[in-house]
Coordinates of C-alpha atoms in Angstrom, one line a residue:
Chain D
X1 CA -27.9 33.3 15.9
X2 CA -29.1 29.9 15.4
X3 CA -29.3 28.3 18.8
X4 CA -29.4 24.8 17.5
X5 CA -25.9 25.0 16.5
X6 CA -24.8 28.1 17.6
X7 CA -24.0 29.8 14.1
X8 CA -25.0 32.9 12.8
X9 CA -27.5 31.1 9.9
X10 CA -25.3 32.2 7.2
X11 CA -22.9 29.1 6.3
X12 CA -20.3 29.6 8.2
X13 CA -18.7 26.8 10.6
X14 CA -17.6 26.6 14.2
X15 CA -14.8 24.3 15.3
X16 CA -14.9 22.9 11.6
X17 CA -18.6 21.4 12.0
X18 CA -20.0 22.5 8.7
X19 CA -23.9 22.8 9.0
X20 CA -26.4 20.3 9.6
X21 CA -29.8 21.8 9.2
X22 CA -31.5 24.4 6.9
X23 CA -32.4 28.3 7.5
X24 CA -35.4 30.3 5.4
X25 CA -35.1 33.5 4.7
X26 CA -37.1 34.5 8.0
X27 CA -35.0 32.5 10.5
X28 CA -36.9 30.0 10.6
X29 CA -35.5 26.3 11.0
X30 CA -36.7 24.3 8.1
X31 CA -35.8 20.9 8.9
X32 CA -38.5 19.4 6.2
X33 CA -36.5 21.4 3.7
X34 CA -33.6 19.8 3.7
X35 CA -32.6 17.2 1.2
X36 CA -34.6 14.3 2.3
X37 CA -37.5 16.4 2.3
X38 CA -39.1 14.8 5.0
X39 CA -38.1 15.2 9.4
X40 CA -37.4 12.2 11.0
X41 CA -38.0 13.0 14.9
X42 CA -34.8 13.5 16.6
X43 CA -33.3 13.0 14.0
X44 CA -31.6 15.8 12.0
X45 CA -31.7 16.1 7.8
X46 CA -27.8 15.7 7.9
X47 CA -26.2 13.3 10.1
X48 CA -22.7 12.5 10.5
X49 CA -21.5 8.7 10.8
X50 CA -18.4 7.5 12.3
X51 CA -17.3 4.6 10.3
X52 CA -13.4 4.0 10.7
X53 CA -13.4 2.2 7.8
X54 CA -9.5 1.4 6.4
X55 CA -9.3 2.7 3.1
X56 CA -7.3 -1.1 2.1
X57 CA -9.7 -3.1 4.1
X58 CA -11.1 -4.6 1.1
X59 CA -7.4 -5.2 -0.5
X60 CA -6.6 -6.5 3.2
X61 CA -9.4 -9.0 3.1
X62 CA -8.3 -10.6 -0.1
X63 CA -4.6 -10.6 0.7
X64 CA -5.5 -12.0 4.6
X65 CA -7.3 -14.9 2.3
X66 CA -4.2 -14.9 -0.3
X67 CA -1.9 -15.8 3.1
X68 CA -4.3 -18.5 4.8
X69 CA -4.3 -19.8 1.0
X70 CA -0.4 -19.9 1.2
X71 CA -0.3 -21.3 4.5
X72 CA -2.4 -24.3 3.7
X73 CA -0.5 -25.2 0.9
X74 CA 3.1 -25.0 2.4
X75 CA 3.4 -22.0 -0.2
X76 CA 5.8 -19.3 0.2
X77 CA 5.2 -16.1 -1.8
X78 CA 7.9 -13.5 -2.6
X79 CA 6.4 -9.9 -3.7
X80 CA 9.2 -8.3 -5.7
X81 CA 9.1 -4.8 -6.1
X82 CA 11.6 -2.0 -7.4
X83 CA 11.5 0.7 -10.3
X84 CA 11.1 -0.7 -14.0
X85 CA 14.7 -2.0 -14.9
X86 CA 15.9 -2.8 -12.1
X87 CA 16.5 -6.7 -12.8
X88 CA 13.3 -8.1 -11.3
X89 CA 13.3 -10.9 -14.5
X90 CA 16.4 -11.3 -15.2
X91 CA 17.3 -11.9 -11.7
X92 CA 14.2 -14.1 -11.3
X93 CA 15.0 -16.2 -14.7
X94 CA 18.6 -17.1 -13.4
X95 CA 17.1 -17.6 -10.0
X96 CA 14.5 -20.3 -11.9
X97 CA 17.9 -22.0 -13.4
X98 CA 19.2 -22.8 -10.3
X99 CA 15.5 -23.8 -8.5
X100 CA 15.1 -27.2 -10.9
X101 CA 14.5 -29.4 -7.9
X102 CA 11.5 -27.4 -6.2
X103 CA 8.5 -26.9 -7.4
X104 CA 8.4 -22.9 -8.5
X105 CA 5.7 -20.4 -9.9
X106 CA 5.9 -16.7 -11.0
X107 CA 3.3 -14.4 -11.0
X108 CA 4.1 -11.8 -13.2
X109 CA 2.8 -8.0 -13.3
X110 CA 2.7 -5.7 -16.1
X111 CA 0.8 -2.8 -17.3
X112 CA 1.1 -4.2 -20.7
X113 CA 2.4 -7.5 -22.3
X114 CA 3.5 -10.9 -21.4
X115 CA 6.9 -10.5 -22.6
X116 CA 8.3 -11.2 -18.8
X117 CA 6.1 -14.4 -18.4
X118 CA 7.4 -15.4 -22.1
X119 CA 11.3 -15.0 -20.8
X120 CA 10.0 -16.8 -17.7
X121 CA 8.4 -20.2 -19.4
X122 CA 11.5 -20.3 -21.2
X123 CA 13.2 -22.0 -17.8
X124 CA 10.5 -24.2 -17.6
X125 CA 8.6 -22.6 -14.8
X126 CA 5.1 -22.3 -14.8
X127 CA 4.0 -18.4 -15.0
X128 CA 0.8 -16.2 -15.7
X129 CA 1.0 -12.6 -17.0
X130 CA -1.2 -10.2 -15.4
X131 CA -1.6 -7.1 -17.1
X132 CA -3.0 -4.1 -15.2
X133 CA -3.8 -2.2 -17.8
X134 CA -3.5 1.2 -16.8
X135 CA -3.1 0.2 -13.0
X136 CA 0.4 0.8 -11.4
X137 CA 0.5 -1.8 -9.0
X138 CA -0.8 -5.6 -8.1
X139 CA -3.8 -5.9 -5.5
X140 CA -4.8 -8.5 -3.4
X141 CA -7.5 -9.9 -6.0
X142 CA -5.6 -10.1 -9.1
X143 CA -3.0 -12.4 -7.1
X144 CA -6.2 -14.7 -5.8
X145 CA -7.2 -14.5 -9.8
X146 CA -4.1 -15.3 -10.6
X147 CA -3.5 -18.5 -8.7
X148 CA -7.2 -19.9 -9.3
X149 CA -5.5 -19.9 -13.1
X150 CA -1.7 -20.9 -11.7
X151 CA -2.9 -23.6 -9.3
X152 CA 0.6 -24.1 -7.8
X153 CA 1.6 -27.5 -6.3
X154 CA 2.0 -28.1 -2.8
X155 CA 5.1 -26.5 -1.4
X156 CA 5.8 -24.3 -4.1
X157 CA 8.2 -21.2 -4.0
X158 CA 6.2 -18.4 -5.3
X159 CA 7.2 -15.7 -6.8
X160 CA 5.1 -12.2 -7.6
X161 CA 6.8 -9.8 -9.7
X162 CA 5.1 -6.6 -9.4
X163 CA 4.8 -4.1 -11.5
X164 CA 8.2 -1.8 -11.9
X165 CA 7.2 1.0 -9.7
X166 CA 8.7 2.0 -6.7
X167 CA 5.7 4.0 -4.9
X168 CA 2.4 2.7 -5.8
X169 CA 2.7 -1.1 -5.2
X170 CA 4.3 -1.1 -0.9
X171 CA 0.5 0.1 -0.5
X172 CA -0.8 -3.2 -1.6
X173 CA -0.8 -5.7 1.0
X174 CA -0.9 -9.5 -1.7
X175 CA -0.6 -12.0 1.2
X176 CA 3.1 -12.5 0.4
X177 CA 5.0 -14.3 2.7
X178 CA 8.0 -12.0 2.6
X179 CA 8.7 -8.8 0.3
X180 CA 11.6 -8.2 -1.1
X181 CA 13.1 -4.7 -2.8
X182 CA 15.3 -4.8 -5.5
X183 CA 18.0 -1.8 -6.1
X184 CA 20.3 -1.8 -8.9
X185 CA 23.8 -0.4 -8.8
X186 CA 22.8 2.1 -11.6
X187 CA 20.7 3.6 -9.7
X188 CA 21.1 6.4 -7.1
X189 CA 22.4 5.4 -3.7
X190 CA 19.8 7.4 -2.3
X191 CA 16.5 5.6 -3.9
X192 CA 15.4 4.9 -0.2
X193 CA 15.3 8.0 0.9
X194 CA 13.3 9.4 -1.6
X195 CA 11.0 6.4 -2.1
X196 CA 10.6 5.4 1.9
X197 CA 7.8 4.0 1.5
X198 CA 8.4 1.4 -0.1
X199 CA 12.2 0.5 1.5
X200 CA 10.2 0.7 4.5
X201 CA 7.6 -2.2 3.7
X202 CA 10.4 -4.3 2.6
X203 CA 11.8 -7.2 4.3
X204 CA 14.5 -7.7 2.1
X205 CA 16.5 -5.7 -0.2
X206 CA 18.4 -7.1 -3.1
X207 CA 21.2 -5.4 -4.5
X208 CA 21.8 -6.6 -8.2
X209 CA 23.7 -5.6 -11.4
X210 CA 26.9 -5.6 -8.8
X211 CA 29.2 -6.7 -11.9
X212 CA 29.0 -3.1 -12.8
X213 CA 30.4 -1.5 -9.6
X214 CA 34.2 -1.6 -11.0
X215 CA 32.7 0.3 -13.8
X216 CA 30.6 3.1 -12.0
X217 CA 30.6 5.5 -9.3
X218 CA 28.2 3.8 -6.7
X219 CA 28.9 3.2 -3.4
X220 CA 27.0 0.3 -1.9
X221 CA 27.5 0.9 1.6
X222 CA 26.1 4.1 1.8
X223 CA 22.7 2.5 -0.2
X224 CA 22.3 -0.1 2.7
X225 CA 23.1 3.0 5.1
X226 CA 20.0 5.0 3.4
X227 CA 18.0 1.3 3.4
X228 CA 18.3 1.3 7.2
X229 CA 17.6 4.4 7.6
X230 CA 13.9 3.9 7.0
X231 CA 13.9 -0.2 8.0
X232 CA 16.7 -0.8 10.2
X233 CA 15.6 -4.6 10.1
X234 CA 16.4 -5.1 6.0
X235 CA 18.3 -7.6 5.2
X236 CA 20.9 -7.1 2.1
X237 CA 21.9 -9.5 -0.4
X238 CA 24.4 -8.0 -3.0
X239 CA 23.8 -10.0 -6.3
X240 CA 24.5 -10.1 -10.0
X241 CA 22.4 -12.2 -12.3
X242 CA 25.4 -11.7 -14.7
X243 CA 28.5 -11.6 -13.2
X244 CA 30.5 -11.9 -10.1
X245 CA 29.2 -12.2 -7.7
X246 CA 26.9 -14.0 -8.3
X247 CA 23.1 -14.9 -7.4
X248 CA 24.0 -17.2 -4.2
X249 CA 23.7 -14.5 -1.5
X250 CA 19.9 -14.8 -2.7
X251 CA 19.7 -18.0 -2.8
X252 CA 20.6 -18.6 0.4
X253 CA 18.2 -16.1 2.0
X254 CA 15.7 -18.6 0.0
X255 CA 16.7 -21.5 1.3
X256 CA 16.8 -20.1 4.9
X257 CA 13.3 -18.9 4.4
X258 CA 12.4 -22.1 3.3
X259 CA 14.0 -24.4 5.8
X260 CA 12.1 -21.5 8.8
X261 CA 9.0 -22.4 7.1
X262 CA 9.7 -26.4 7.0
X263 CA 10.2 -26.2 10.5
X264 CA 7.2 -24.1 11.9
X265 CA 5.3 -26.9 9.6
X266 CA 6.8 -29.6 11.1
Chain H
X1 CA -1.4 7.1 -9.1
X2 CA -2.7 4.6 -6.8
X3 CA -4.5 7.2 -5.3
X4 CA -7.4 6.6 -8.2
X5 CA -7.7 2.5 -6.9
X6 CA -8.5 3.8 -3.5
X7 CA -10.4 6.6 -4.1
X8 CA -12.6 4.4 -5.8
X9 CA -12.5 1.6 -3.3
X10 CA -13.8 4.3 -1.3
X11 CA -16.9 4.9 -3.3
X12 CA -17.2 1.1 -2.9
X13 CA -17.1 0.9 0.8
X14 CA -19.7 4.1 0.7
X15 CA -22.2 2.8 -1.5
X16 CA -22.4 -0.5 1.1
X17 CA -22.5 1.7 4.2
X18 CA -25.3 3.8 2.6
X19 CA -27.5 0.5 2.1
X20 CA -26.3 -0.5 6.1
X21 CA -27.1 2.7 7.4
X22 CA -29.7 4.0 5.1
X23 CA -28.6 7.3 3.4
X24 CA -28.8 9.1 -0.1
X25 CA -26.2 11.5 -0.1
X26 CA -23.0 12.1 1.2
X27 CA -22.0 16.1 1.9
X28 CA -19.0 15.5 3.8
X29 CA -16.4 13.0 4.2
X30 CA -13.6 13.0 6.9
X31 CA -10.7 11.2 6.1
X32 CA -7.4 10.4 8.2
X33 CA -4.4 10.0 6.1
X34 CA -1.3 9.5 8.5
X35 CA 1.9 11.6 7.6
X36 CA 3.3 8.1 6.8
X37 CA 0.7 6.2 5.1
X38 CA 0.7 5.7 1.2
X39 CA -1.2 8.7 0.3
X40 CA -0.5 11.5 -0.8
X41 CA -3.3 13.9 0.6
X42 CA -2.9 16.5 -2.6
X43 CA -3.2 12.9 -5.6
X44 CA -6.2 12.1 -3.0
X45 CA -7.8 15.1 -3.1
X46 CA -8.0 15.1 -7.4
X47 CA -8.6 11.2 -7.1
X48 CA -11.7 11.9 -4.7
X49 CA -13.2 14.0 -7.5
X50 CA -12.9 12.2 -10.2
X51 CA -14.0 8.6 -8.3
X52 CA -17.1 10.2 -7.1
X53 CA -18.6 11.8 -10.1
X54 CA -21.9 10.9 -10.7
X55 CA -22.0 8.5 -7.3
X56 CA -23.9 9.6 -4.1
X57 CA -20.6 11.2 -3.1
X58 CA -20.7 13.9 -6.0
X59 CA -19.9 17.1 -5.3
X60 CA -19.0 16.2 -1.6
X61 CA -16.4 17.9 0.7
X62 CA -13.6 16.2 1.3
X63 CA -11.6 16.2 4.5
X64 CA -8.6 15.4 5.5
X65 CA -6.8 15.1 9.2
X66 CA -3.4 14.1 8.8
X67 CA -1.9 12.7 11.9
X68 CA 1.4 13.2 12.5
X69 CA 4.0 10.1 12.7
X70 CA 5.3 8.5 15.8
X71 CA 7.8 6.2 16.2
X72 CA 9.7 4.4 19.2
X73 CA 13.7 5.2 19.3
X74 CA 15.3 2.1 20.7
X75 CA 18.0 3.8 21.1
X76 CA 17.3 6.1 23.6
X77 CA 14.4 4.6 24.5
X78 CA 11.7 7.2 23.6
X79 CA 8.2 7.6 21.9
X80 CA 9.0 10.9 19.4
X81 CA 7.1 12.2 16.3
X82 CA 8.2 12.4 13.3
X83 CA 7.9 14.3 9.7
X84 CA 8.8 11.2 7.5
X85 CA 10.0 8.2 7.0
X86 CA 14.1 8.1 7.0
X87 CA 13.8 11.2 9.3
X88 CA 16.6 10.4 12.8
X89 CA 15.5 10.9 16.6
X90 CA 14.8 13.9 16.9
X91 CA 16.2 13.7 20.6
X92 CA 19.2 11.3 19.8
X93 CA 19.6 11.0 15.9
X94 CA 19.5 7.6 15.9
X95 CA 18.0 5.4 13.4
X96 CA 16.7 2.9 15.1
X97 CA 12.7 3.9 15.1
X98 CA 9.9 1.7 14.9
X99 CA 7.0 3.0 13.0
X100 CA 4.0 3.0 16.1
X101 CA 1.7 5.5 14.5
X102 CA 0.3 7.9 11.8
X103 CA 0.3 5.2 8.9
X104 CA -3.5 5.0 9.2
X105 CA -5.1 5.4 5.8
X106 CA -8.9 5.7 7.0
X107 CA -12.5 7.1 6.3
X108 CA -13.1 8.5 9.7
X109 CA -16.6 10.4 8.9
X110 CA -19.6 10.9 6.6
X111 CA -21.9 13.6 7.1
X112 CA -24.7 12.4 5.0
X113 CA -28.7 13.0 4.2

């Protein structure tokens, strides 16, 4: 038995310590053989760290950057979120229609195209596409990137459309002020439940194609029931961008943010 | 598959530490991925590979404690654990929980040469 670590010299591992040092053939303890090649006094070939080093620290960094960013110019930045199809645009085009007297910018995320920030520019507002190729969700730098190139005015409402995706992007801290969840009526009531994660994150949800419920089988309490479930501080705003009833209960949320944000300013 | 972004942002953060901390190789490395952080361990493990081909984390052993959620009921006023997100009290069935723990995504260890 090797009585430096206690194992029998043959690979195997006690309490789940793999091994640090080398054993020839004749039992003896080669610590020159080991990768390095050389032996450091009291100092074995293999070492292990601790480093407790967050996984998202880097992402954290930019986005804690992004916020101070926001903060300093009296800008407040919505992340949008929900599964491709949901109504992200359209709701944020009609939302755009009703913004004229406020300074506004949209940030929007694609894997491919700049269809959305076409439809967007069409209201006036100023947008930039970012396209993520074949990533699946916004980061931290792409939204600093993405404002050196937006360079929104001074009290501007910001919007982020991420990319439609309803698991990748709640990992992704952008420095948004608030984050909001979009979940259309055609979907299943229980979209929270199986994507927690990102309800979870959220501090809004918005509930949009509601036109539609005379038409469908969808019950919208039991959707803010699931919501709660997994953040039992959301707050729900039933919309449609194209019917009754309407957009205002998001609109309002908007302006409350705003006028909470005017008055910590002030 | 966000997964890939962080397994590579992992092989990042590696490469730095190695220069900090002076090492060539990495044979081990001991992760903590809560039961409700944003990874899935298995899309981790098959990101982990991939990232760290041909870095000085090839070919090494990945790790991974997974640390059980906990969350405070306010409703009964308890600290309880719990499997996932959406999951009730287990002691009162109430939904009411804060999240307090187990959402850690972090690179705990590197056994390195």
């Amino acid at each position: 038995m090797c009585t430096v670590c206690g194992c029998d010299g043959k690979g195997q591992t006690i309490d789940g310590h793999s091994h640090h040092h080398d054993h020839g053939d004749d039992g003896a303890l080669n610590y020159g053989a080991g990768e390095a090649g050389v032996h450091v006094p009291g100092q074995s070939q293999t070492r292990l760290i601790e480093i407790e080093h967050d996984i998202l620290s880097k992402n954290d960094a930019l986005a804690a950057e992004n916020r101070s960013r926001f903060l300093q110019q009296g800008i407040i930045a919505i992340n949008m979120m929900s599964s491709p199809g949901s109504g992200k645009t359209t709701l944020l085009v009609e939302t755009l229609k009703s913004l004229k007297d406020r300074p506004v910018g949209v940030i929007e995320g694609d894997q491919q195209t700049s269809n959305d920030a076409d439809r967007i520019r069409e209201t006036g507002a100023p947008a930039i596409q970012v396209n993520t190729g074949k990533g699946c969700h916004l980061d931290a730098e792409m939204v600093g990137h993405a404002m050196d190139h937006l360079a929104p005015e001074q009290g501007t409402l910001l919007f982020i459309e991420n990319v439609g995706n309803l698991v990748c992007p709640a990992a992704f801290d952008l420095g948004e002020t608030r984050r909001v969840v979009l979940a259309s009526v055609t979907e299943g009531e229980d979209k929270p439940l199986k994507y927690p994660e990102m309800f979870a994150a959220a501090d809004a949800m918005v509930v949009t194609k509601a036109d539609l419920l005379p038409h469908i089988h969808f019950d919208v309490e039991l959707l803010i029931e699931n919501a709660r479930k997994v953040q039992p501080r959301l707050d729900v705003l039933t919309t449609s961008a194209t019917g009754a009833p309407g957009i205002t209960p998001w609109l309002s949320w908007l302006n409350g943010l705003t006028l909470q944000f005017q008055e910590a300013a002030e | 598959m966000h997964e890939m972004s962080l397994a590579e942002g992992m092989v990042t953060a590696v490469q730095e530490q190695s220069k900090l901390q002076n090492f060539r190789h990495v044979k081990r490395v001991i992760l903590e991925i809560g039961a409700l952080s944003h990874v899935d361990p298995h899309a981790m493990e098959f990101s982990f590979e991939a990232a760290t081909r041909g870095t000085l984390m090839d070919g090494a052993d990945l790790e991974i404690l997974s640390p059980a959620g906990q969350a405070r009921c306010f409703a009964c006023d308890s600290d309880v654990t719990i499997e996932r997100r959406g999951d009730g009290c287990p002691n009162c069935g109430s939904h009411q929980l804060i999240v307090t723990g187990g959402e850690d995504m972090k690179i705990k260890a590197l056994e390195v040469v």
